[in-house]
Amino acid sequence: MEPPRGLRKAGFCLLAGLALLADPGLAQARGEWRAWAVDPETSGGFLGGQVTGVAFGAGVFVATAPFRILVSRDTRKWEVIRAPARMNSVKYTQAGFLAAGNAGTLMVSKDGRNWNYHKVGRDLEWDLDEATYGNGWYLVMAAQGVVLASRDLKRWMPVLTAPRGFILGMDYGKDRLVVGGYWEFWVAEYEEEVRDMDIASVRRRGNYLDVYDSRGRRIGGFGISSQDKLLGWTADTVIVRRGRMVYHYDARGRVKGTRPA
C-alpha cells in the first residue's frame, strides 16, 4: 500500500535534513539570499530588452542591453548610457570595462560611466560577442567564430578561427588566450620576434625554462627534462647540459649548436 502523501512529504523532509547534517559546510550556513527585480523606472526608463551581460569593477556594476549600457553603485538605481548598437557582453579587465556589441562595436571605459567607442572592421562586418584584455592586447570574439586582436584598437589581426564557427567564451591569463567551444578548447599564445631582443634572465619552472628580456617581459621558453641542467645564458643563447652534451638554444628552444660537456 502506498503511504499517504503527507507522510511521504515528511519522509522527504527528514531525508533532506539528514543530508544537511551529513555535510558540515551546509549545516553551518546562516542567513538567507534575498532577490528582487530592477524596476524599469529606477533605470531611467525601459531596459530595452534582454540584459546580455553583467560585470563589476571600479566600484560599480555595469550591464549591457540592446542600445544601452546600465551602470549602478548600489544595484537599486541604474543610470542608462546610450550605445550605438545592441551590446552583447561586458567584462572588467586590466584595461577597464570592455563592452562588445553588434556591427563591430567595442566600447571601453575606466569607470563605467565615460565610454570611448571603437569600430572593429572597416565595413562593420563583425558582430562581437565578447571582449577581453591581457598583456597589452585587446581581444574580441566575433560571431563568425573568429577571434581578433589589437594593441591600439585600430589595427586588428586574426588570432584563430574555430573550425565549426562556434565559440562560446574566452579569457586571457598567464600569457595565453583560452577559448571555449562545443566540446573543445583552443589555446592561443602570442610569440614575439626574438631578434634584437637580448636575453636578460632565464628562470626554471619545473621542467620548463622561461626566458625574459631586460624589461622583465617573457620573450620565450621551452621544456627540458628533470635530468637537464641550466648552465647559464648569454644575450642570445640559453645553455643547457643534457647528459654528456651541452646544447645551445635560442629563446624559443630552437637548437643553435651542441658541444661535448
mmCIF file of C-alpha atoms in Angstrom:
data_model
loop_
_atom_site.group_PDB
_atom_site.id
_atom_site.type_symbol
_atom_site.label_atom_id
_atom_site.label_comp_id
_atom_site.label_asym_id
_atom_site.label_seq_id
_atom_site.Cartn_x
_atom_site.Cartn_y
_atom_site.Cartn_z
ATOM 1 C CA MET A 1 0.000 0.000 0.000
ATOM 2 C CA GLU A 2 1.388 3.456 -0.935
ATOM 3 C CA PRO A 3 1.914 5.743 2.103
ATOM 4 C CA PRO A 4 -0.243 8.874 2.343
ATOM 5 C CA ARG A 5 1.053 11.948 0.523
ATOM 6 C CA GLY A 6 1.663 13.873 3.767
ATOM 7 C CA LEU A 7 3.726 11.023 5.176
ATOM 8 C CA ARG A 8 5.784 10.836 2.007
ATOM 9 C CA LYS A 9 6.455 14.579 2.201
ATOM 10 C CA ALA A 10 7.517 14.308 5.845
ATOM 11 C CA GLY A 11 9.863 11.461 4.961
ATOM 12 C CA PHE A 12 11.435 13.502 2.177
ATOM 13 C CA CYS A 13 11.992 16.447 4.544
ATOM 14 C CA LEU A 14 13.593 14.117 7.093
ATOM 15 C CA LEU A 15 15.989 12.756 4.452
ATOM 16 C CA ALA A 16 16.837 16.284 3.339
ATOM 17 C CA GLY A 17 17.554 17.270 6.933
ATOM 18 C CA LEU A 18 19.802 14.267 7.428
ATOM 19 C CA ALA A 19 21.662 15.192 4.248
ATOM 20 C CA LEU A 20 22.277 18.697 5.576
ATOM 21 C CA LEU A 21 23.570 17.312 8.865
ATOM 22 C CA ALA A 22 25.878 14.980 6.956
ATOM 23 C CA ASP A 23 27.515 17.960 5.230
ATOM 24 C CA PRO A 24 29.025 20.278 7.866
ATOM 25 C CA GLY A 25 29.530 23.055 5.304
ATOM 26 C CA LEU A 26 25.827 23.174 4.535
ATOM 27 C CA ALA A 27 24.770 22.663 8.131
ATOM 28 C CA GLN A 28 26.775 25.682 9.298
ATOM 29 C CA ALA A 29 25.270 28.098 6.737
ATOM 30 C CA ARG A 30 23.434 31.068 8.241
ATOM 31 C CA GLY A 31 21.310 33.835 6.779
ATOM 32 C CA GLU A 32 19.456 33.821 3.503
ATOM 33 C CA TRP A 33 19.630 35.161 -0.016
ATOM 34 C CA ARG A 34 17.212 37.940 -0.968
ATOM 35 C CA ALA A 35 16.404 38.691 -4.582
ATOM 36 C CA TRP A 36 14.488 41.498 -6.256
ATOM 37 C CA ALA A 37 13.764 42.669 -9.775
ATOM 38 C CA VAL A 38 15.022 46.024 -11.039
ATOM 39 C CA ASP A 39 12.077 48.304 -11.705
ATOM 40 C CA PRO A 40 12.426 49.888 -15.187
ATOM 41 C CA GLU A 41 11.516 53.260 -13.647
ATOM 42 C CA THR A 42 14.627 53.141 -11.461
ATOM 43 C CA SER A 43 16.800 52.713 -14.550
ATOM 44 C CA GLY A 44 15.660 55.843 -16.307
ATOM 45 C CA GLY A 45 13.108 54.079 -18.448
ATOM 46 C CA PHE A 46 12.579 50.761 -20.180
ATOM 47 C CA LEU A 47 15.612 48.494 -20.102
ATOM 48 C CA GLY A 48 15.254 47.859 -23.808
ATOM 49 C CA GLY A 49 15.026 44.096 -23.939
ATOM 50 C CA GLN A 50 17.356 41.346 -22.851
ATOM 51 C CA VAL A 51 20.146 42.104 -20.388
ATOM 52 C CA THR A 52 23.051 40.300 -22.020
ATOM 53 C CA GLY A 53 25.963 40.784 -19.629
ATOM 54 C CA VAL A 54 26.951 41.993 -16.168
ATOM 55 C CA ALA A 55 30.365 42.906 -14.746
ATOM 56 C CA PHE A 56 31.731 44.543 -11.594
ATOM 57 C CA GLY A 57 34.798 46.737 -11.250
ATOM 58 C CA ALA A 58 35.968 50.198 -10.191
ATOM 59 C CA GLY A 59 33.252 50.166 -7.525
ATOM 60 C CA VAL A 60 30.313 49.882 -9.935
ATOM 61 C CA PHE A 61 28.153 47.271 -11.621
ATOM 62 C CA VAL A 62 27.803 47.517 -15.401
ATOM 63 C CA ALA A 63 25.216 45.696 -17.516
ATOM 64 C CA THR A 64 24.651 45.548 -21.275
ATOM 65 C CA ALA A 65 21.384 45.539 -23.204
ATOM 66 C CA PRO A 66 20.264 46.478 -26.733
ATOM 67 C CA PHE A 67 21.492 50.028 -27.441
ATOM 68 C CA ARG A 68 22.084 50.608 -23.723
ATOM 69 C CA ILE A 69 24.724 50.284 -21.050
ATOM 70 C CA LEU A 70 23.497 50.361 -17.453
ATOM 71 C CA VAL A 71 25.676 51.374 -14.511
ATOM 72 C CA SER A 72 24.971 51.360 -10.767
ATOM 73 C CA ARG A 73 26.805 51.722 -7.467
ATOM 74 C CA ASP A 74 24.086 50.279 -5.254
ATOM 75 C CA THR A 75 22.275 47.904 -7.696
ATOM 76 C CA ARG A 76 18.984 49.681 -6.954
ATOM 77 C CA LYS A 77 19.225 52.792 -9.070
ATOM 78 C CA TRP A 78 20.713 52.356 -12.539
ATOM 79 C CA GLU A 79 21.955 55.039 -14.906
ATOM 80 C CA VAL A 80 21.299 54.479 -18.619
ATOM 81 C CA ILE A 81 24.046 55.236 -21.132
ATOM 82 C CA ARG A 82 23.110 55.084 -24.795
ATOM 83 C CA ALA A 83 25.098 52.740 -27.024
ATOM 84 C CA PRO A 84 25.290 52.764 -30.833
ATOM 85 C CA ALA A 85 24.357 49.084 -31.213
ATOM 86 C CA ARG A 86 22.956 46.044 -29.463
ATOM 87 C CA MET A 87 25.523 45.301 -26.761
ATOM 88 C CA ASN A 88 26.146 41.595 -26.203
ATOM 89 C CA SER A 89 28.540 41.364 -23.241
ATOM 90 C CA VAL A 90 30.703 43.279 -20.787
ATOM 91 C CA LYS A 91 33.837 42.296 -18.880
ATOM 92 C CA TYR A 92 36.071 44.095 -16.394
ATOM 93 C CA THR A 93 39.782 43.787 -17.253
ATOM 94 C CA GLN A 94 43.096 45.485 -16.536
ATOM 95 C CA ALA A 95 42.154 47.953 -19.285
ATOM 96 C CA GLY A 96 38.806 48.703 -17.633
ATOM 97 C CA PHE A 97 35.347 47.714 -18.818
ATOM 98 C CA LEU A 98 35.087 46.243 -22.314
ATOM 99 C CA ALA A 99 31.589 46.056 -23.826
ATOM 100 C CA ALA A 100 31.156 44.207 -27.122
ATOM 101 C CA GLY A 101 28.238 44.614 -29.486
ATOM 102 C CA ASN A 102 26.881 44.179 -32.989
ATOM 103 C CA ALA A 103 28.205 45.918 -36.097
ATOM 104 C CA GLY A 104 31.785 45.853 -34.857
ATOM 105 C CA THR A 105 31.020 47.906 -31.739
ATOM 106 C CA LEU A 106 33.600 47.869 -28.941
ATOM 107 C CA MET A 107 33.182 50.304 -26.046
ATOM 108 C CA VAL A 108 35.895 50.889 -23.438
ATOM 109 C CA SER A 109 35.593 52.622 -20.055
ATOM 110 C CA LYS A 110 37.744 53.019 -16.960
ATOM 111 C CA ASP A 111 34.876 53.931 -14.630
ATOM 112 C CA GLY A 112 31.721 52.503 -16.258
ATOM 113 C CA ARG A 113 30.274 55.949 -16.962
ATOM 114 C CA ASN A 114 32.562 57.537 -19.526
ATOM 115 C CA TRP A 115 32.898 55.378 -22.626
ATOM 116 C CA ASN A 116 35.031 55.518 -25.759
ATOM 117 C CA TYR A 117 33.610 53.935 -28.901
ATOM 118 C CA HIS A 118 35.773 51.880 -31.263
ATOM 119 C CA LYS A 119 34.833 50.223 -34.531
ATOM 120 C CA VAL A 120 36.214 46.753 -35.310
ATOM 121 C CA GLY A 121 36.279 46.086 -39.047
ATOM 122 C CA ARG A 122 36.261 48.614 -41.841
ATOM 123 C CA ASP A 123 32.774 47.759 -43.105
ATOM 124 C CA LEU A 124 31.233 46.865 -39.734
ATOM 125 C CA GLU A 125 31.094 43.241 -40.790
ATOM 126 C CA TRP A 126 31.820 41.831 -37.323
ATOM 127 C CA ASP A 127 29.127 41.224 -34.719
ATOM 128 C CA LEU A 128 31.126 40.981 -31.497
ATOM 129 C CA ASP A 129 30.031 38.528 -28.814
ATOM 130 C CA GLU A 130 32.730 39.141 -26.199
ATOM 131 C CA ALA A 131 35.932 41.079 -25.479
ATOM 132 C CA THR A 132 38.839 40.688 -23.084
ATOM 133 C CA TYR A 133 42.305 42.133 -22.481
ATOM 134 C CA GLY A 134 45.723 40.847 -21.487
ATOM 135 C CA ASN A 135 49.423 41.602 -21.875
ATOM 136 C CA GLY A 136 48.737 44.727 -23.938
ATOM 137 C CA TRP A 137 46.296 43.026 -26.311
ATOM 138 C CA TYR A 138 42.610 43.760 -26.791
ATOM 139 C CA LEU A 139 40.834 40.623 -27.994
ATOM 140 C CA VAL A 140 37.308 40.339 -29.424
ATOM 141 C CA MET A 141 35.235 37.298 -30.293
ATOM 142 C CA ALA A 142 33.222 37.714 -33.475
ATOM 143 C CA ALA A 143 30.025 35.876 -34.305
ATOM 144 C CA GLN A 144 31.672 34.124 -37.252
ATOM 145 C CA GLY A 145 33.831 32.108 -34.860
ATOM 146 C CA VAL A 146 36.859 34.378 -35.269
ATOM 147 C CA VAL A 147 38.995 35.959 -32.545
ATOM 148 C CA LEU A 148 40.691 39.251 -33.451
ATOM 149 C CA ALA A 149 43.470 41.049 -31.559
ATOM 150 C CA SER A 150 44.755 44.625 -31.458
ATOM 151 C CA ARG A 151 47.193 46.682 -29.420
ATOM 152 C CA ASP A 152 45.892 50.092 -30.465
ATOM 153 C CA LEU A 153 42.156 49.426 -31.094
ATOM 154 C CA LYS A 154 42.692 50.442 -34.716
ATOM 155 C CA ARG A 155 44.557 47.663 -36.475
ATOM 156 C CA TRP A 156 43.190 44.159 -35.921
ATOM 157 C CA MET A 157 44.671 40.789 -36.735
ATOM 158 C CA PRO A 158 43.081 37.299 -36.610
ATOM 159 C CA VAL A 159 44.200 35.080 -33.744
ATOM 160 C CA LEU A 160 42.230 31.927 -34.518
ATOM 161 C CA THR A 161 39.132 30.700 -36.304
ATOM 162 C CA ALA A 162 37.005 27.970 -34.752
ATOM 163 C CA PRO A 163 36.744 25.047 -37.212
ATOM 164 C CA ARG A 164 32.959 24.929 -36.970
ATOM 165 C CA GLY A 165 32.446 28.584 -36.263
ATOM 166 C CA PHE A 166 31.127 28.120 -32.713
ATOM 167 C CA ILE A 167 32.936 29.788 -29.804
ATOM 168 C CA LEU A 168 31.176 30.378 -26.503
ATOM 169 C CA GLY A 169 33.565 32.234 -24.232
ATOM 170 C CA MET A 170 37.174 33.256 -23.711
ATOM 171 C CA ASP A 171 39.587 34.878 -21.295
ATOM 172 C CA TYR A 172 43.264 35.783 -21.143
ATOM 173 C CA GLY A 173 45.730 34.786 -18.433
ATOM 174 C CA LYS A 174 49.307 33.599 -17.965
ATOM 175 C CA ASP A 175 50.247 34.805 -21.455
ATOM 176 C CA ARG A 176 47.581 32.650 -23.080
ATOM 177 C CA LEU A 177 44.138 33.129 -24.529
ATOM 178 C CA VAL A 178 41.770 30.234 -23.785
ATOM 179 C CA VAL A 179 38.682 29.960 -25.994
ATOM 180 C CA GLY A 180 35.824 27.565 -25.309
ATOM 181 C CA GLY A 181 33.634 25.917 -27.925
ATOM 182 C CA TYR A 182 31.403 22.893 -28.224
ATOM 183 C CA TRP A 183 33.249 20.013 -26.528
ATOM 184 C CA GLU A 184 36.678 21.528 -27.162
ATOM 185 C CA PHE A 185 39.097 24.306 -26.213
ATOM 186 C CA TRP A 186 41.515 26.359 -28.228
ATOM 187 C CA VAL A 187 44.587 27.985 -26.721
ATOM 188 C CA ALA A 188 46.484 30.825 -28.408
ATOM 189 C CA GLU A 189 49.802 32.359 -27.373
ATOM 190 C CA TYR A 190 51.466 35.362 -28.966
ATOM 191 C CA GLU A 191 55.095 34.796 -29.914
ATOM 192 C CA GLU A 192 57.131 37.943 -30.403
ATOM 193 C CA GLU A 193 60.015 38.031 -32.830
ATOM 194 C CA VAL A 194 63.070 37.491 -30.663
ATOM 195 C CA ARG A 195 65.650 39.091 -32.930
ATOM 196 C CA ASP A 196 67.148 42.232 -31.413
ATOM 197 C CA MET A 197 65.782 41.203 -28.004
ATOM 198 C CA ASP A 198 68.592 40.398 -25.594
ATOM 199 C CA ILE A 199 68.127 37.604 -23.078
ATOM 200 C CA ALA A 200 68.445 39.123 -19.612
ATOM 201 C CA SER A 201 67.350 36.213 -17.409
ATOM 202 C CA VAL A 202 66.182 32.599 -17.524
ATOM 203 C CA ARG A 203 64.049 31.041 -14.812
ATOM 204 C CA ARG A 204 63.405 27.369 -14.336
ATOM 205 C CA ARG A 205 59.844 26.346 -13.550
ATOM 206 C CA GLY A 206 59.824 22.580 -13.038
ATOM 207 C CA ASN A 207 60.703 21.115 -16.413
ATOM 208 C CA TYR A 208 60.275 24.417 -18.234
ATOM 209 C CA LEU A 209 62.572 27.384 -18.821
ATOM 210 C CA ASP A 210 61.075 30.878 -19.093
ATOM 211 C CA VAL A 211 63.210 33.441 -20.929
ATOM 212 C CA TYR A 212 62.934 37.185 -20.157
ATOM 213 C CA ASP A 213 64.339 40.404 -21.581
ATOM 214 C CA SER A 214 65.792 43.320 -19.627
ATOM 215 C CA ARG A 215 62.314 44.823 -19.063
ATOM 216 C CA GLY A 216 61.043 41.636 -17.469
ATOM 217 C CA ARG A 217 58.948 40.626 -20.484
ATOM 218 C CA ARG A 218 58.718 36.942 -21.231
ATOM 219 C CA ILE A 219 60.146 36.552 -24.742
ATOM 220 C CA GLY A 220 60.256 32.779 -24.943
ATOM 221 C CA GLY A 221 60.611 29.465 -23.225
ATOM 222 C CA PHE A 222 60.882 25.736 -23.778
ATOM 223 C CA GLY A 223 60.709 22.422 -21.977
ATOM 224 C CA ILE A 224 63.595 20.357 -20.655
ATOM 225 C CA SER A 225 63.814 17.085 -18.730
ATOM 226 C CA SER A 226 64.245 16.733 -14.987
ATOM 227 C CA GLN A 227 67.850 15.491 -15.537
ATOM 228 C CA ASP A 228 68.854 18.502 -17.662
ATOM 229 C CA LYS A 229 70.805 21.319 -16.019
ATOM 230 C CA LEU A 230 70.627 25.004 -16.883
ATOM 231 C CA LEU A 231 74.257 26.175 -17.134
ATOM 232 C CA GLY A 232 73.593 29.820 -17.957
ATOM 233 C CA TRP A 233 72.827 32.178 -20.813
ATOM 234 C CA THR A 234 74.208 34.932 -22.993
ATOM 235 C CA ALA A 235 72.402 37.773 -24.773
ATOM 236 C CA ASP A 236 71.121 35.377 -27.435
ATOM 237 C CA THR A 237 71.738 31.840 -26.144
ATOM 238 C CA VAL A 238 70.441 29.577 -23.382
ATOM 239 C CA ILE A 239 72.943 26.894 -22.364
ATOM 240 C CA VAL A 240 71.692 23.525 -21.092
ATOM 241 C CA ARG A 241 73.648 20.374 -20.245
ATOM 242 C CA ARG A 242 71.932 17.181 -21.279
ATOM 243 C CA GLY A 243 73.880 14.057 -20.353
ATOM 244 C CA ARG A 244 77.298 14.266 -21.957
ATOM 245 C CA MET A 245 76.359 17.075 -24.317
ATOM 246 C CA VAL A 246 75.831 20.806 -23.918
ATOM 247 C CA TYR A 247 73.068 22.343 -26.025
ATOM 248 C CA HIS A 248 72.825 25.961 -27.120
ATOM 249 C CA TYR A 249 69.245 27.183 -27.640
ATOM 250 C CA ASP A 250 67.679 30.411 -28.747
ATOM 251 C CA ALA A 251 64.864 31.933 -26.662
ATOM 252 C CA ARG A 252 62.264 29.772 -28.428
ATOM 253 C CA GLY A 253 64.048 26.493 -27.740
ATOM 254 C CA ARG A 254 65.500 26.015 -31.209
ATOM 255 C CA VAL A 255 68.894 24.294 -31.165
ATOM 256 C CA LYS A 256 71.723 26.552 -32.333
ATOM 257 C CA GLY A 257 74.540 24.115 -31.695
ATOM 258 C CA THR A 258 75.987 21.428 -29.439
ATOM 259 C CA ARG A 259 79.324 20.520 -27.868
ATOM 260 C CA PRO A 260 80.603 17.810 -25.520
ATOM 261 C CA ALA A 261 80.120 18.536 -21.827
#
